[in-house]
Amino acid sequence: MPRIAYVNGRYVAHSDAFVHIEDRGYQFADGVYEVCEVARGFIVDSVGHLNRLERSLSELRIDWPVNRKALVHIMREVIGRNRVRNGMVYLQVTRGVAPRDHVFPANGTRPALVVTAKRTDPAAAAKRASRGIKVITVPENRWDRVDIKSVGLLPNVLARQQAKEAGAQEAWFVDSDGKVTEGAATNAWIVTKDGRLVTRPAESGILRGITRTTLFAVADKLGLKIEERGFTVDEAKTAREAFITAATTLIMPIVEIDGQPVANGHPGSVALSLRDAFFDIAEKIQA
Ligand code: PDD
C-alpha cells in the first residue's frame, strides 16, 4: 500500500510529496512541528500537542495554516489513509513560500502545512524498553528558545549522530552548571534512591514535553512523588534509575550513561511501571 502525505491542501503519494525550494522551512528552518503517538487506533495527547503547537506558532508569529478542527481532521485522514494503528503522526507548519529574505514575507503569505504518518512496531518498542537504552552526554550548545518546537534542530541532529557513533541511542545535553537539560529529542529523568522522580523544571532550558506533562498524572496515580529540579550527570550515574520520555519513545529506561551502568545495568522497575500505566492515563481520541 503506498504511503500518503498531506501537503498544502492535497493528499499525495509520499514519493510525490514536495515543498517549494523557497519554503521558509527549507531555507531558514522558519517553522515548527509536532509528533503525536498513535497507539491502538488512538491519537495520544492530541490536546496537549495542539496546545503546544499553538504556543510555538504564536511565539514565532506564524498563523495557523488551517483551524484546529480542520487540522485534527487532516491528521485523522492521514492516519487512516496510511492504515496506521500504532505509530506516529508528524505535522509541520512553516511561514510559507516567499522570495528569500530574512524579514517576514508580505502579509497574506500562507503558512505551509505538511502532515505525514508512519507505522511503528509496538512489539519492537517493548523489546527495546525491556533491554533499556544507552545515552552519552554532550555540552549544551542550543539557543535559549528550546521551549519552541522549532524545526531548527541542527545541534540535536549532531548530538544524536554522536550518540549513534558511540553505540548509544540518545545524547543528553549538559548545561554550563553541569546539569542535564534534556535529550536530543526526549526529556530526561532520574529516580532517586528513595523513589522520587526528578526532572528539570520546564521554565527554561528544555522543551515542555507532552509525555513529560502526562507523566505527572501517571506518577500521581502510582503514588510517586516528582521533584522538578536540575540534576548532574554524576547524580544520574549513581541514581536508582534513569529514563527518557517522548511521544516517540514513551518512557524508555536508560541502562548506561557515558559507558557507565546505571544501578545494576538493567531497566528499572519504576520506569517500566510508568510505561505500563501510561496509555490508560493519557488523553486519547479515536484516530
Ligand atoms: N521530540 N525534548 C526535545 C528536544 C524533543 O524534541 C522532544 C520530542 C521532547 C519530548 O516531547 P514530547 O513528550 O512532547 O514528545 C523533549 C519529538 C518526538 C521528535 O523530535 O521526534
PDB file of C-alpha atoms in Angstrom, residues 4-241:
ATOM      1  CA  ILE A   4       0.116   9.115   1.575  1.00  0.00           C
ATOM      2  CA  ALA A   5       1.143  12.576   2.812  1.00  0.00           C
ATOM      3  CA  TYR A   6      -0.840  15.791   3.172  1.00  0.00           C
ATOM      4  CA  VAL A   7       0.916  18.764   1.565  1.00  0.00           C
ATOM      5  CA  ASN A   8      -0.718  22.189   1.448  1.00  0.00           C
ATOM      6  CA  GLY A   9      -4.260  21.090   0.801  1.00  0.00           C
ATOM      7  CA  ARG A  10      -3.660  17.841  -1.079  1.00  0.00           C
ATOM      8  CA  TYR A  11      -3.276  14.197  -0.193  1.00  0.00           C
ATOM      9  CA  VAL A  12      -0.452  12.906  -2.368  1.00  0.00           C
ATOM     10  CA  ALA A  13       1.678   9.790  -2.711  1.00  0.00           C
ATOM     11  CA  HIS A  14       4.633  10.047  -0.339  1.00  0.00           C
ATOM     12  CA  SER A  15       7.027   9.753  -3.253  1.00  0.00           C
ATOM     13  CA  ASP A  16       5.404  12.819  -4.904  1.00  0.00           C
ATOM     14  CA  ALA A  17       5.171  14.913  -1.717  1.00  0.00           C
ATOM     15  CA  PHE A  18       7.271  18.044  -2.326  1.00  0.00           C
ATOM     16  CA  VAL A  19       7.520  21.565  -0.980  1.00  0.00           C
ATOM     17  CA  HIS A  20       8.779  24.595  -2.878  1.00  0.00           C
ATOM     18  CA  ILE A  21      12.515  25.445  -2.831  1.00  0.00           C
ATOM     19  CA  GLU A  22      11.649  28.816  -1.292  1.00  0.00           C
ATOM     20  CA  ASP A  23       9.628  27.349   1.555  1.00  0.00           C
ATOM     21  CA  ARG A  24      10.962  29.237   4.577  1.00  0.00           C
ATOM     22  CA  GLY A  25      11.225  25.990   6.500  1.00  0.00           C
ATOM     23  CA  TYR A  26      13.691  24.756   3.908  1.00  0.00           C
ATOM     24  CA  GLN A  27      15.697  27.990   3.740  1.00  0.00           C
ATOM     25  CA  PHE A  28      15.590  29.316   7.322  1.00  0.00           C
ATOM     26  CA  ALA A  29      14.167  26.489   9.488  1.00  0.00           C
ATOM     27  CA  ASP A  30      11.377  29.045   9.907  1.00  0.00           C
ATOM     28  CA  GLY A  31       8.761  26.613  11.119  1.00  0.00           C
ATOM     29  CA  VAL A  32       7.521  24.390  13.898  1.00  0.00           C
ATOM     30  CA  TYR A  33       6.396  20.809  14.257  1.00  0.00           C
ATOM     31  CA  GLU A  34       4.676  18.259  16.446  1.00  0.00           C
ATOM     32  CA  VAL A  35       4.855  14.489  16.703  1.00  0.00           C
ATOM     33  CA  CYS A  36       1.935  12.597  18.261  1.00  0.00           C
ATOM     34  CA  GLU A  37       1.909   8.959  19.152  1.00  0.00           C
ATOM     35  CA  VAL A  38      -0.770   6.771  17.604  1.00  0.00           C
ATOM     36  CA  ALA A  39      -1.473   3.770  19.822  1.00  0.00           C
ATOM     37  CA  ARG A  40      -4.096   1.044  19.447  1.00  0.00           C
ATOM     38  CA  GLY A  41      -6.021   3.245  16.999  1.00  0.00           C
ATOM     39  CA  PHE A  42      -5.972   6.396  19.177  1.00  0.00           C
ATOM     40  CA  ILE A  43      -4.096   9.681  18.826  1.00  0.00           C
ATOM     41  CA  VAL A  44      -2.444  10.174  22.215  1.00  0.00           C
ATOM     42  CA  ASP A  45      -2.435  13.570  23.971  1.00  0.00           C
ATOM     43  CA  SER A  46      -3.598  15.483  20.880  1.00  0.00           C
ATOM     44  CA  VAL A  47      -4.921  18.341  23.026  1.00  0.00           C
ATOM     45  CA  GLY A  48      -1.527  18.854  24.653  1.00  0.00           C
ATOM     46  CA  HIS A  49       0.307  18.642  21.336  1.00  0.00           C
ATOM     47  CA  LEU A  50      -2.044  21.094  19.627  1.00  0.00           C
ATOM     48  CA  ASN A  51      -1.867  23.490  22.585  1.00  0.00           C
ATOM     49  CA  ARG A  52       1.918  23.406  22.321  1.00  0.00           C
ATOM     50  CA  LEU A  53       1.689  23.923  18.551  1.00  0.00           C
ATOM     51  CA  GLU A  54      -0.457  26.986  19.209  1.00  0.00           C
ATOM     52  CA  ARG A  55       2.177  28.324  21.587  1.00  0.00           C
ATOM     53  CA  SER A  56       5.085  27.624  19.192  1.00  0.00           C
ATOM     54  CA  LEU A  57       3.198  29.332  16.332  1.00  0.00           C
ATOM     55  CA  SER A  58       2.311  32.309  18.470  1.00  0.00           C
ATOM     56  CA  GLU A  59       5.888  32.754  19.796  1.00  0.00           C
ATOM     57  CA  LEU A  60       7.089  32.885  16.170  1.00  0.00           C
ATOM     58  CA  ARG A  61       4.094  34.914  14.925  1.00  0.00           C
ATOM     59  CA  ILE A  62       3.129  32.266  12.354  1.00  0.00           C
ATOM     60  CA  ASP A  63      -0.605  31.945  11.657  1.00  0.00           C
ATOM     61  CA  TRP A  64      -2.458  28.638  11.892  1.00  0.00           C
ATOM     62  CA  PRO A  65      -2.394  27.101   8.398  1.00  0.00           C
ATOM     63  CA  VAL A  66      -5.930  25.724   8.913  1.00  0.00           C
ATOM     64  CA  ASN A  67      -8.076  25.859  12.018  1.00  0.00           C
ATOM     65  CA  ARG A  68      -7.599  23.378  14.810  1.00  0.00           C
ATOM     66  CA  LYS A  69     -10.627  21.276  13.965  1.00  0.00           C
ATOM     67  CA  ALA A  70      -9.520  21.007  10.331  1.00  0.00           C
ATOM     68  CA  LEU A  71      -6.012  20.055  11.444  1.00  0.00           C
ATOM     69  CA  VAL A  72      -7.349  17.199  13.578  1.00  0.00           C
ATOM     70  CA  HIS A  73      -9.420  16.082  10.600  1.00  0.00           C
ATOM     71  CA  ILE A  74      -6.294  16.073   8.370  1.00  0.00           C
ATOM     72  CA  MET A  75      -4.290  14.158  10.993  1.00  0.00           C
ATOM     73  CA  ARG A  76      -7.040  11.524  11.206  1.00  0.00           C
ATOM     74  CA  GLU A  77      -7.289  11.352   7.424  1.00  0.00           C
ATOM     75  CA  VAL A  78      -3.523  10.829   7.011  1.00  0.00           C
ATOM     76  CA  ILE A  79      -3.513   8.197   9.754  1.00  0.00           C
ATOM     77  CA  GLY A  80      -6.482   6.441   8.129  1.00  0.00           C
ATOM     78  CA  ARG A  81      -5.149   6.594   4.575  1.00  0.00           C
ATOM     79  CA  ASN A  82      -1.871   5.060   5.792  1.00  0.00           C
ATOM     80  CA  ARG A  83      -3.697   2.478   7.926  1.00  0.00           C
ATOM     81  CA  VAL A  84      -1.669   3.392  10.981  1.00  0.00           C
ATOM     82  CA  ARG A  85      -2.924   1.726  14.140  1.00  0.00           C
ATOM     83  CA  ASN A  86       0.340   2.073  16.043  1.00  0.00           C
ATOM     84  CA  GLY A  87       2.868   4.683  15.022  1.00  0.00           C
ATOM     85  CA  MET A  88       3.306   8.419  14.696  1.00  0.00           C
ATOM     86  CA  VAL A  89       1.657  11.359  13.083  1.00  0.00           C
ATOM     87  CA  TYR A  90       4.031  14.221  12.196  1.00  0.00           C
ATOM     88  CA  LEU A  91       2.915  17.731  11.362  1.00  0.00           C
ATOM     89  CA  GLN A  92       4.984  20.698  10.295  1.00  0.00           C
ATOM     90  CA  VAL A  93       3.976  24.312   9.779  1.00  0.00           C
ATOM     91  CA  THR A  94       6.306  26.826   8.166  1.00  0.00           C
ATOM     92  CA  ARG A  95       5.926  30.541   7.493  1.00  0.00           C
ATOM     93  CA  GLY A  96       5.255  29.652   3.865  1.00  0.00           C
ATOM     94  CA  VAL A  97       6.809  30.244   0.476  1.00  0.00           C
ATOM     95  CA  ALA A  98       8.321  33.632  -0.391  1.00  0.00           C
ATOM     96  CA  PRO A  99      11.418  35.071  -2.141  1.00  0.00           C
ATOM     97  CA  ARG A 100      14.397  34.553   0.158  1.00  0.00           C
ATOM     98  CA  ASP A 101      14.605  37.451   2.605  1.00  0.00           C
ATOM     99  CA  HIS A 102      15.288  37.216   6.342  1.00  0.00           C
ATOM    100  CA  VAL A 103      12.401  39.528   7.249  1.00  0.00           C
ATOM    101  CA  PHE A 104       8.904  38.075   7.370  1.00  0.00           C
ATOM    102  CA  PRO A 105       7.183  37.781   3.970  1.00  0.00           C
ATOM    103  CA  ALA A 106       4.344  40.037   2.886  1.00  0.00           C
ATOM    104  CA  ASN A 107       1.011  39.780   4.704  1.00  0.00           C
ATOM    105  CA  GLY A 108      -1.131  37.162   3.066  1.00  0.00           C
ATOM    106  CA  THR A 109       1.682  34.630   2.589  1.00  0.00           C
ATOM    107  CA  ARG A 110       0.038  31.378   3.549  1.00  0.00           C
ATOM    108  CA  PRO A 111       1.771  29.195   6.136  1.00  0.00           C
ATOM    109  CA  ALA A 112       2.662  25.796   4.697  1.00  0.00           C
ATOM    110  CA  LEU A 113       1.346  22.586   6.256  1.00  0.00           C
ATOM    111  CA  VAL A 114       2.680  19.062   5.861  1.00  0.00           C
ATOM    112  CA  VAL A 115       1.263  16.042   7.700  1.00  0.00           C
ATOM    113  CA  THR A 116       2.686  12.528   7.484  1.00  0.00           C
ATOM    114  CA  ALA A 117       2.104   9.312   9.392  1.00  0.00           C
ATOM    115  CA  LYS A 118       4.078   6.138   9.771  1.00  0.00           C
ATOM    116  CA  ARG A 119       3.638   2.805  11.430  1.00  0.00           C
ATOM    117  CA  THR A 120       5.844   1.519  14.204  1.00  0.00           C
ATOM    118  CA  ASP A 121       6.024  -1.913  15.765  1.00  0.00           C
ATOM    119  CA  PRO A 122       4.855  -1.909  19.410  1.00  0.00           C
ATOM    120  CA  ALA A 123       6.498  -5.291  19.985  1.00  0.00           C
ATOM    121  CA  ALA A 124       9.880  -3.904  18.892  1.00  0.00           C
ATOM    122  CA  ALA A 125       9.419  -0.878  21.176  1.00  0.00           C
ATOM    123  CA  ALA A 126       8.504  -3.144  24.093  1.00  0.00           C
ATOM    124  CA  LYS A 127      11.622  -5.197  23.424  1.00  0.00           C
ATOM    125  CA  ARG A 128      13.750  -2.018  23.404  1.00  0.00           C
ATOM    126  CA  ALA A 129      12.205  -0.999  26.724  1.00  0.00           C
ATOM    127  CA  SER A 130      12.912  -4.407  28.235  1.00  0.00           C
ATOM    128  CA  ARG A 131      16.577  -4.031  27.298  1.00  0.00           C
ATOM    129  CA  GLY A 132      16.936  -0.302  28.012  1.00  0.00           C
ATOM    130  CA  ILE A 133      18.978   2.233  26.086  1.00  0.00           C
ATOM    131  CA  LYS A 134      22.371   3.890  26.395  1.00  0.00           C
ATOM    132  CA  VAL A 135      22.950   7.636  26.488  1.00  0.00           C
ATOM    133  CA  ILE A 136      26.013   9.814  26.142  1.00  0.00           C
ATOM    134  CA  THR A 137      26.387  13.390  27.372  1.00  0.00           C
ATOM    135  CA  VAL A 138      27.341  16.387  25.238  1.00  0.00           C
ATOM    136  CA  PRO A 139      27.748  20.100  26.048  1.00  0.00           C
ATOM    137  CA  GLU A 140      24.562  22.163  25.663  1.00  0.00           C
ATOM    138  CA  ASN A 141      25.023  24.274  22.538  1.00  0.00           C
ATOM    139  CA  ARG A 142      21.458  25.213  21.555  1.00  0.00           C
ATOM    140  CA  TRP A 143      19.746  28.610  21.537  1.00  0.00           C
ATOM    141  CA  ASP A 144      17.786  29.651  24.613  1.00  0.00           C
ATOM    142  CA  ARG A 145      14.337  29.250  22.957  1.00  0.00           C
ATOM    143  CA  VAL A 146      14.277  25.457  23.072  1.00  0.00           C
ATOM    144  CA  ASP A 147      10.774  25.854  24.556  1.00  0.00           C
ATOM    145  CA  ILE A 148       9.613  26.449  20.958  1.00  0.00           C
ATOM    146  CA  LYS A 149       9.277  23.214  18.989  1.00  0.00           C
ATOM    147  CA  SER A 150      11.153  24.635  16.015  1.00  0.00           C
ATOM    148  CA  VAL A 151      12.313  22.565  13.049  1.00  0.00           C
ATOM    149  CA  GLY A 152      15.771  24.153  13.573  1.00  0.00           C
ATOM    150  CA  LEU A 153      17.312  21.012  15.066  1.00  0.00           C
ATOM    151  CA  LEU A 154      20.933  21.008  13.912  1.00  0.00           C
ATOM    152  CA  PRO A 155      22.520  20.670  17.395  1.00  0.00           C
ATOM    153  CA  ASN A 156      20.017  17.879  18.132  1.00  0.00           C
ATOM    154  CA  VAL A 157      20.895  16.123  14.878  1.00  0.00           C
ATOM    155  CA  LEU A 158      24.633  16.339  15.595  1.00  0.00           C
ATOM    156  CA  ALA A 159      24.170  15.142  19.182  1.00  0.00           C
ATOM    157  CA  ARG A 160      22.031  12.154  18.132  1.00  0.00           C
ATOM    158  CA  GLN A 161      24.557  11.223  15.437  1.00  0.00           C
ATOM    159  CA  GLN A 162      27.369  11.417  18.016  1.00  0.00           C
ATOM    160  CA  ALA A 163      25.321   9.111  20.257  1.00  0.00           C
ATOM    161  CA  LYS A 164      24.853   6.645  17.432  1.00  0.00           C
ATOM    162  CA  GLU A 165      28.557   6.639  16.623  1.00  0.00           C
ATOM    163  CA  ALA A 166      29.262   5.941  20.316  1.00  0.00           C
ATOM    164  CA  GLY A 167      26.893   2.950  20.267  1.00  0.00           C
ATOM    165  CA  ALA A 168      24.204   4.839  22.232  1.00  0.00           C
ATOM    166  CA  GLN A 169      20.620   5.754  21.370  1.00  0.00           C
ATOM    167  CA  GLU A 170      20.305   9.246  22.886  1.00  0.00           C
ATOM    168  CA  ALA A 171      22.515  12.201  23.830  1.00  0.00           C
ATOM    169  CA  TRP A 172      21.832  14.319  26.926  1.00  0.00           C
ATOM    170  CA  PHE A 173      22.743  17.996  26.719  1.00  0.00           C
ATOM    171  CA  VAL A 174      24.577  19.269  29.812  1.00  0.00           C
ATOM    172  CA  ASP A 175      24.491  22.986  30.674  1.00  0.00           C
ATOM    173  CA  SER A 176      27.368  25.133  31.966  1.00  0.00           C
ATOM    174  CA  ASP A 177      26.425  24.265  35.596  1.00  0.00           C
ATOM    175  CA  GLY A 178      26.947  20.572  34.869  1.00  0.00           C
ATOM    176  CA  LYS A 179      23.183  19.904  34.939  1.00  0.00           C
ATOM    177  CA  VAL A 180      21.401  17.772  32.362  1.00  0.00           C
ATOM    178  CA  THR A 181      18.899  19.789  30.338  1.00  0.00           C
ATOM    179  CA  GLU A 182      17.264  17.174  28.094  1.00  0.00           C
ATOM    180  CA  GLY A 183      17.957  14.726  25.301  1.00  0.00           C
ATOM    181  CA  ALA A 184      18.312  15.457  21.588  1.00  0.00           C
ATOM    182  CA  ALA A 185      14.628  14.524  21.145  1.00  0.00           C
ATOM    183  CA  THR A 186      13.475  13.462  24.629  1.00  0.00           C
ATOM    184  CA  ASN A 187      13.121  14.753  28.197  1.00  0.00           C
ATOM    185  CA  ALA A 188      15.458  13.413  30.885  1.00  0.00           C
ATOM    186  CA  TRP A 189      14.526  11.867  34.239  1.00  0.00           C
ATOM    187  CA  ILE A 190      16.096  10.024  37.147  1.00  0.00           C
ATOM    188  CA  VAL A 191      14.691   8.112  40.109  1.00  0.00           C
ATOM    189  CA  THR A 192      16.405   8.810  43.442  1.00  0.00           C
ATOM    190  CA  LYS A 193      17.349   6.105  45.931  1.00  0.00           C
ATOM    191  CA  ASP A 194      14.198   6.903  47.926  1.00  0.00           C
ATOM    192  CA  GLY A 195      11.997   6.536  44.839  1.00  0.00           C
ATOM    193  CA  ARG A 196      11.294  10.160  43.894  1.00  0.00           C
ATOM    194  CA  LEU A 197      11.207  11.121  40.217  1.00  0.00           C
ATOM    195  CA  VAL A 198      13.425  14.057  39.287  1.00  0.00           C
ATOM    196  CA  THR A 199      13.174  16.113  36.121  1.00  0.00           C
ATOM    197  CA  ARG A 200      14.288  19.591  35.226  1.00  0.00           C
ATOM    198  CA  PRO A 201      11.675  22.387  35.513  1.00  0.00           C
ATOM    199  CA  ALA A 202      10.276  23.317  32.109  1.00  0.00           C
ATOM    200  CA  GLU A 203      10.542  27.067  32.706  1.00  0.00           C
ATOM    201  CA  SER A 204      13.850  27.229  30.850  1.00  0.00           C
ATOM    202  CA  GLY A 205      16.399  25.067  29.058  1.00  0.00           C
ATOM    203  CA  ILE A 206      14.032  22.343  27.835  1.00  0.00           C
ATOM    204  CA  LEU A 207      11.016  21.678  25.694  1.00  0.00           C
ATOM    205  CA  ARG A 208       7.924  21.142  27.850  1.00  0.00           C
ATOM    206  CA  GLY A 209       7.333  17.574  26.695  1.00  0.00           C
ATOM    207  CA  ILE A 210       3.747  16.443  26.428  1.00  0.00           C
ATOM    208  CA  THR A 211       4.753  12.953  27.574  1.00  0.00           C
ATOM    209  CA  ARG A 212       6.546  14.639  30.496  1.00  0.00           C
ATOM    210  CA  THR A 213       3.362  16.520  31.441  1.00  0.00           C
ATOM    211  CA  THR A 214       1.202  13.380  31.249  1.00  0.00           C
ATOM    212  CA  LEU A 215       3.750  11.540  33.361  1.00  0.00           C
ATOM    213  CA  PHE A 216       2.906  13.856  36.267  1.00  0.00           C
ATOM    214  CA  ALA A 217      -0.614  12.369  36.249  1.00  0.00           C
ATOM    215  CA  VAL A 218       0.723   8.826  35.797  1.00  0.00           C
ATOM    216  CA  ALA A 219       3.130   9.269  38.723  1.00  0.00           C
ATOM    217  CA  ASP A 220       0.327  10.633  40.867  1.00  0.00           C
ATOM    218  CA  LYS A 221      -1.809   7.607  40.086  1.00  0.00           C
ATOM    219  CA  LEU A 222       1.055   5.289  41.069  1.00  0.00           C
ATOM    220  CA  GLY A 223       1.668   7.281  44.271  1.00  0.00           C
ATOM    221  CA  LEU A 224       5.099   8.510  43.132  1.00  0.00           C
ATOM    222  CA  LYS A 225       6.420  11.953  44.028  1.00  0.00           C
ATOM    223  CA  ILE A 226       8.050  14.223  41.425  1.00  0.00           C
ATOM    224  CA  GLU A 227      10.735  16.789  42.203  1.00  0.00           C
ATOM    225  CA  GLU A 228      11.245  19.407  39.499  1.00  0.00           C
ATOM    226  CA  ARG A 229      14.909  20.334  39.748  1.00  0.00           C
ATOM    227  CA  GLY A 230      18.065  20.003  37.736  1.00  0.00           C
ATOM    228  CA  PHE A 231      20.360  17.017  38.289  1.00  0.00           C
ATOM    229  CA  THR A 232      24.004  16.482  37.413  1.00  0.00           C
ATOM    230  CA  VAL A 233      25.451  13.721  35.251  1.00  0.00           C
ATOM    231  CA  ASP A 234      27.068  12.220  38.381  1.00  0.00           C
ATOM    232  CA  GLU A 235      23.753  12.155  40.204  1.00  0.00           C
ATOM    233  CA  ALA A 236      22.210  10.391  37.204  1.00  0.00           C
ATOM    234  CA  LYS A 237      25.013   7.831  37.063  1.00  0.00           C
ATOM    235  CA  THR A 238      24.508   6.929  40.715  1.00  0.00           C
ATOM    236  CA  ALA A 239      20.699   7.159  40.650  1.00  0.00           C
ATOM    237  CA  ARG A 240      18.424   4.194  41.243  1.00  0.00           C
ATOM    238  CA  GLU A 241      17.067   4.578  37.707  1.00  0.00           C
TER     239      GLU A 241
END
